[in-house]
Short mmCIF file of C-alpha atoms and ligand atoms in Angstrom, two decimals:
data_model
loop_
_atom_site.label_atom_id
_atom_site.label_comp_id
_atom_site.label_asym_id
_atom_site.label_seq_id
_atom_site.Cartn_x
_atom_site.Cartn_y
_atom_site.Cartn_z
CA MET A 1 0.00 0.00 0.00
CA LYS A 2 1.31 3.45 -0.90
CA THR A 3 2.16 5.96 1.80
CA VAL A 4 0.88 9.53 1.66
CA VAL A 5 1.85 12.68 3.56
CA ALA A 6 -0.62 15.58 3.34
CA LEU A 7 0.29 19.24 3.75
CA ILE A 8 -2.39 21.69 4.89
CA SER A 9 -2.66 25.29 6.05
CA GLY A 10 -6.20 25.74 7.32
CA ARG A 11 -9.67 24.26 7.54
CA GLY A 12 -8.80 20.81 6.22
CA SER A 13 -12.00 19.94 4.39
CA ASN A 14 -10.02 18.43 1.51
CA LEU A 15 -7.99 16.46 4.04
CA GLU A 16 -11.23 15.19 5.57
CA ALA A 17 -12.47 14.14 2.12
CA ILE A 18 -9.26 12.15 1.61
CA LEU A 19 -9.45 10.54 5.05
CA GLU A 20 -13.06 9.52 4.54
CA ALA A 21 -12.82 8.30 0.94
CA GLY A 22 -11.67 4.81 1.86
CA LEU A 23 -8.59 5.13 -0.33
CA PRO A 24 -6.15 2.22 -0.65
CA VAL A 25 -3.34 4.32 0.88
CA ARG A 26 -1.83 4.90 4.30
CA ILE A 27 -1.98 8.54 5.37
CA ALA A 28 1.21 8.56 7.44
CA ALA A 29 1.14 12.17 8.59
CA VAL A 30 -0.46 15.58 8.17
CA ILE A 31 1.86 18.56 8.34
CA SER A 32 0.83 22.22 8.54
CA ASN A 33 2.77 25.45 8.20
CA ASN A 34 0.12 26.96 10.46
CA PRO A 35 0.05 25.59 14.02
CA GLN A 36 -3.51 26.93 14.39
CA ALA A 37 -4.87 25.05 11.37
CA PRO A 38 -8.25 23.48 12.27
CA GLY A 39 -7.37 20.63 9.89
CA LEU A 40 -4.81 19.32 12.39
CA ALA A 41 -7.66 18.32 14.72
CA ILE A 42 -9.37 16.51 11.83
CA ALA A 43 -6.19 14.49 11.30
CA ARG A 44 -5.92 13.62 14.99
CA ALA A 45 -9.59 12.61 15.09
CA HIS A 46 -8.73 10.08 12.38
CA GLY A 47 -5.72 8.83 14.31
CA VAL A 48 -3.21 10.40 11.95
CA PRO A 49 0.00 11.87 13.43
CA THR A 50 0.44 15.60 12.90
CA ALA A 51 3.27 18.10 12.86
CA ALA A 52 3.25 21.87 12.65
CA LEU A 53 6.12 23.93 11.31
CA ASP A 54 5.39 27.64 11.65
CA HIS A 55 6.94 29.23 8.56
CA ARG A 56 7.21 32.56 10.42
CA ARG A 57 9.88 31.06 12.65
CA PHE A 58 12.22 30.44 9.72
CA PRO A 59 14.56 33.07 8.27
CA ASP A 60 13.75 32.29 4.63
CA ARG A 61 11.86 29.94 2.33
CA GLU A 62 14.88 27.69 1.77
CA THR A 63 15.29 26.99 5.49
CA PHE A 64 11.57 26.40 5.98
CA ASP A 65 11.39 24.05 3.02
CA GLN A 66 14.43 22.12 4.24
CA ALA A 67 12.80 21.58 7.64
CA LEU A 68 9.54 20.64 5.94
CA ALA A 69 11.32 18.08 3.75
CA GLU A 70 12.96 16.55 6.84
CA GLN A 71 9.55 16.12 8.49
CA ILE A 72 8.06 14.63 5.33
CA ASP A 73 10.93 12.23 4.63
CA ARG A 74 10.65 10.61 8.07
CA HIS A 75 7.56 8.92 6.66
CA ARG A 76 9.15 7.91 3.34
CA PRO A 77 6.00 8.81 1.40
CA ASP A 78 5.27 7.67 -2.14
CA LEU A 79 3.06 10.74 -2.58
CA VAL A 80 2.89 14.23 -1.06
CA VAL A 81 -0.52 15.91 -1.31
CA LEU A 82 -0.97 19.68 -1.03
CA ALA A 83 -4.51 19.72 0.38
CA GLY A 84 -5.10 23.42 0.85
CA PHE A 85 -1.45 24.30 1.40
CA MET A 86 -0.82 28.04 1.15
CA ARG A 87 2.97 28.47 0.96
CA ILE A 88 4.83 28.65 -2.33
CA LEU A 89 7.55 25.98 -2.37
CA THR A 90 11.13 26.46 -3.56
CA ASP A 91 12.42 24.80 -6.71
CA THR A 92 14.75 22.60 -4.65
CA PHE A 93 11.84 21.31 -2.58
CA VAL A 94 9.61 20.72 -5.60
CA ASN A 95 12.34 18.89 -7.52
CA ARG A 96 12.89 16.54 -4.57
CA TYR A 97 9.28 15.33 -4.94
CA ARG A 98 9.04 15.55 -8.71
CA GLY A 99 6.33 13.25 -10.07
CA ARG A 100 5.09 12.43 -6.58
CA MET A 101 3.54 15.65 -5.32
CA ILE A 102 0.05 16.86 -6.31
CA ASN A 103 -2.03 19.95 -5.52
CA ILE A 104 -5.74 20.79 -5.49
CA HIS A 105 -6.29 24.27 -6.92
CA PRO A 106 -9.62 26.13 -6.95
CA SER A 107 -9.82 27.08 -10.63
CA LEU A 108 -9.81 25.50 -14.08
CA LEU A 109 -6.09 25.84 -14.73
CA PRO A 110 -4.32 27.30 -16.63
CA ALA A 111 -6.94 29.99 -15.96
CA TYR A 112 -6.73 31.73 -12.61
CA PRO A 113 -3.52 30.49 -11.01
CA GLY A 114 -2.55 31.91 -7.63
CA LEU A 115 -4.76 33.22 -4.86
CA ASP A 116 -8.27 34.74 -4.74
CA THR A 117 -9.50 32.76 -7.73
CA HIS A 118 -13.20 33.08 -6.89
CA ALA A 119 -13.05 36.87 -6.59
CA GLU A 120 -11.24 37.14 -9.94
CA VAL A 121 -13.74 34.86 -11.65
CA LEU A 122 -16.64 36.99 -10.39
CA ARG A 123 -14.85 40.21 -11.37
CA ASP A 124 -14.26 38.89 -14.91
CA GLY A 125 -17.83 37.70 -15.39
CA VAL A 126 -16.63 34.22 -16.29
CA LYS A 127 -19.49 31.69 -16.50
CA ILE A 128 -17.66 28.40 -15.96
CA HIS A 129 -15.34 27.84 -13.03
CA GLY A 130 -14.02 24.78 -11.25
CA CYS A 131 -11.03 23.05 -9.75
CA THR A 132 -7.93 21.18 -10.84
CA VAL A 133 -5.66 18.49 -9.42
CA HIS A 134 -2.17 18.74 -10.92
CA PHE A 135 1.36 17.54 -10.37
CA VAL A 136 3.41 20.23 -8.67
CA THR A 137 6.22 21.79 -10.67
CA PRO A 138 8.46 24.76 -9.79
CA LYS A 139 6.23 27.12 -11.79
CA VAL A 140 3.29 27.61 -9.44
CA ASP A 141 -0.04 26.14 -10.58
CA HIS A 142 1.38 25.12 -13.97
CA GLY A 143 2.11 21.39 -13.56
CA PRO A 144 0.58 18.52 -15.58
CA ILE A 145 -3.19 18.36 -15.09
CA ILE A 146 -4.58 15.11 -13.66
CA VAL A 147 -8.31 15.85 -13.35
CA GLN A 148 -10.65 18.82 -13.38
CA ALA A 149 -14.28 19.47 -12.48
CA ALA A 150 -16.38 22.37 -13.77
CA VAL A 151 -19.19 24.25 -12.06
CA PRO A 152 -21.46 27.04 -13.30
CA VAL A 153 -21.08 30.59 -12.04
CA ARG A 154 -24.62 31.70 -11.19
CA SER A 155 -26.03 35.20 -11.13
CA GLY A 156 -26.12 36.39 -7.57
CA ASP A 157 -23.09 34.31 -6.60
CA SER A 158 -20.83 35.73 -3.91
CA GLU A 159 -17.27 34.55 -3.36
CA ALA A 160 -18.66 32.35 -0.59
CA THR A 161 -21.42 30.66 -2.62
CA LEU A 162 -19.08 30.11 -5.55
CA ALA A 163 -16.28 28.77 -3.34
CA ALA A 164 -18.72 26.32 -1.73
CA ARG A 165 -19.85 25.02 -5.14
CA VAL A 166 -16.24 24.53 -6.22
CA LEU A 167 -15.22 22.96 -2.90
CA GLU A 168 -17.84 20.23 -3.27
CA GLN A 169 -16.10 19.22 -6.51
CA GLU A 170 -12.63 19.47 -4.94
CA HIS A 171 -13.79 16.85 -2.46
CA ARG A 172 -14.63 14.52 -5.36
CA ILE A 173 -11.60 14.96 -7.58
CA LEU A 174 -8.77 15.04 -5.04
CA PRO A 175 -9.55 11.55 -3.63
CA ARG A 176 -10.00 10.30 -7.16
CA ALA A 177 -6.58 11.57 -8.24
CA ILE A 178 -4.96 9.97 -5.19
CA ARG A 179 -6.66 6.68 -5.99
CA TRP A 180 -5.35 6.80 -9.55
CA PHE A 181 -1.85 7.54 -8.28
CA ALA A 182 -2.08 4.70 -5.74
CA GLU A 183 -3.14 2.33 -8.50
CA GLY A 184 -0.16 3.36 -10.59
CA ARG A 185 -2.42 4.64 -13.35
CA LEU A 186 -0.97 8.12 -13.88
CA ALA A 187 1.71 8.54 -16.51
CA VAL A 188 3.07 11.91 -17.55
CA GLY A 189 3.95 11.83 -21.25
CA GLU A 190 6.94 13.41 -22.96
CA ASP A 191 4.58 16.24 -23.86
CA GLY A 192 3.80 16.86 -20.20
CA VAL A 193 0.22 15.66 -20.54
CA VAL A 194 -1.11 13.16 -18.00
CA ASN A 195 -2.30 9.84 -19.36
CA LEU A 196 -4.72 7.73 -17.34
CA ILE A 197 -3.73 4.11 -17.85
CA GLY A 198 -6.34 1.37 -18.11
CA GLN A 199 -9.99 0.93 -19.00
CA GLY A 200 -9.35 2.24 -22.48
CA LEU A 201 -8.90 5.80 -21.31
CA SER A 202 -6.00 7.67 -22.71
CA GLN A 203 -4.94 11.15 -23.60
CA GLY A 204 -7.47 12.79 -25.87
CA GLN A 205 -10.49 11.18 -24.27
CA LEU A 206 -12.61 13.18 -21.93
CA ILE A 207 -12.59 11.96 -18.35
CA SER A 208 -15.43 13.82 -16.70
CA PRO A 209 -15.21 13.96 -12.94
CA TRP A 210 -18.99 13.87 -12.69
CA ASP A 211 -19.12 10.50 -14.44
CA ASP A 212 -19.28 7.29 -12.43
CA GLU A 213 -16.15 6.19 -10.61
CA THR A 214 -13.54 4.96 -13.09
N1 NHR B 1 4.81 25.59 -5.05
C1 NHR B 1 5.27 25.36 -6.26
N2 NHR B 1 6.59 25.51 -6.46
N3 NHR B 1 4.49 24.99 -7.31
C2 NHR B 1 3.17 24.90 -7.14
O1 NHR B 1 2.41 24.54 -8.18
C3 NHR B 1 2.60 25.15 -5.87
C4 NHR B 1 3.48 25.51 -4.83
C5 NHR B 1 2.98 25.81 -3.55
C6 NHR B 1 1.62 25.80 -3.32
C7 NHR B 1 -0.73 25.65 -4.13
C8 NHR B 1 -1.17 26.95 -4.83
C9 NHR B 1 -2.67 26.97 -5.12
O2 NHR B 1 -3.29 25.91 -5.33
C10 NHR B 1 0.74 25.48 -4.37
C11 NHR B 1 1.22 25.14 -5.63
C12 NHR B 1 -0.04 29.51 -2.28
C13 NHR B 1 0.25 30.59 -3.09
C14 NHR B 1 0.79 31.88 -2.49
O3 NHR B 1 0.91 32.88 -3.18
C15 NHR B 1 0.08 30.48 -4.47
C16 NHR B 1 -0.38 29.29 -5.00
C17 NHR B 1 -0.67 28.19 -4.18
C18 NHR B 1 -0.51 28.32 -2.82
N4 NHR B 1 1.17 31.87 -1.19
C19 NHR B 1 1.74 33.02 -0.47
C20 NHR B 1 3.27 32.87 -0.34
O4 NHR B 1 3.92 33.91 -0.18
C21 NHR B 1 1.21 33.11 0.94
C22 NHR B 1 -0.29 33.27 0.98
C23 NHR B 1 -0.89 33.02 2.36
O5 NHR B 1 -0.18 32.63 3.30
O6 NHR B 1 -2.12 33.21 2.47
O7 NHR B 1 3.79 31.74 -0.31
O8 NHR B 1 -3.26 28.05 -5.24
C1 GAR B 2 -9.47 24.85 -1.02
O1 GAR B 2 -10.45 25.53 -1.76
C2 GAR B 2 -8.22 24.69 -1.86
O2 GAR B 2 -8.48 24.42 -3.21
C3 GAR B 2 -7.61 26.04 -1.70
O3 GAR B 2 -7.82 26.42 -0.37
C4 GAR B 2 -8.97 25.74 0.13
C5 GAR B 2 -8.55 24.90 1.31
O4 GAR B 2 -9.69 24.37 1.94
N1 GAR B 2 -6.21 26.00 -1.98
C6 GAR B 2 -5.56 27.07 -2.34
O5 GAR B 2 -6.10 28.13 -2.55
C7 GAR B 2 -4.08 26.88 -2.46
N2 GAR B 2 -3.49 28.15 -2.62
P1 GAR B 2 -9.56 23.17 2.96
O6 GAR B 2 -8.48 23.55 3.98
O7 GAR B 2 -10.91 23.09 3.61
O8 GAR B 2 -9.20 21.93 2.20
#
């Protein structure tokens, strides 16, 4: 069974979705850069060991990331999951986990990378929004896309109502991506596009996250 370490910064609803999805993985630890993250209590309630590394106590990003990597590597994970992790990671850190670190991002990448995606979507009058699970690369929010889900933007939406609609889909696609990884079904092609191995699905076919479990 593959071993997973999850990194969080706050609420932890994506973490909870992972912990409750019955995935064929061992969640070895949950680590937060924010000692106050409510998600740490969710981990403990599921019997998962936690660690907190307050980034404000480190002189620079390199030192923080080095300490973070030391905490992660204790568990020898096959996969590192950024489940609502809010600190940009250095190239050195990202390269250490190349091909085995994924992120859930609240937009349909490559549109709306970075922070405050819901506010930007509303400001632009965009009608379709969503979320993306992708492999993490040094260029933030630009790694190979594993799975996406779309939601409508409705008239009268606030940031909060839109975020809630997207979050519901995050909770579906993040566990699904982890399952695919655990099953060894994700292959990144030479072209940097993710191929889902098995069941006749391959690059070029649409894998809709609202379809039945694949
Ligand atoms: N690091 C790398 N190198 N590559 C990615 O793709 C990453 C990453 C670190 C985090 C998540 C990402 C998101 O899904 C993620 C992807 C934080 C920021 C940010 O600006 C941007 C993108 C993401 C996460 N963080 C501020 C910083 O100075 C702090 C913001 C805060 O603390 O609220 O690090 O959106
Ligand atoms: C989620 O919407 C996640 O996509 C987003 O933060 C929220 C965390 O919620 N991540 C980012 O914006 C990364 N910069 P959660 O703590 O309840 O999972």
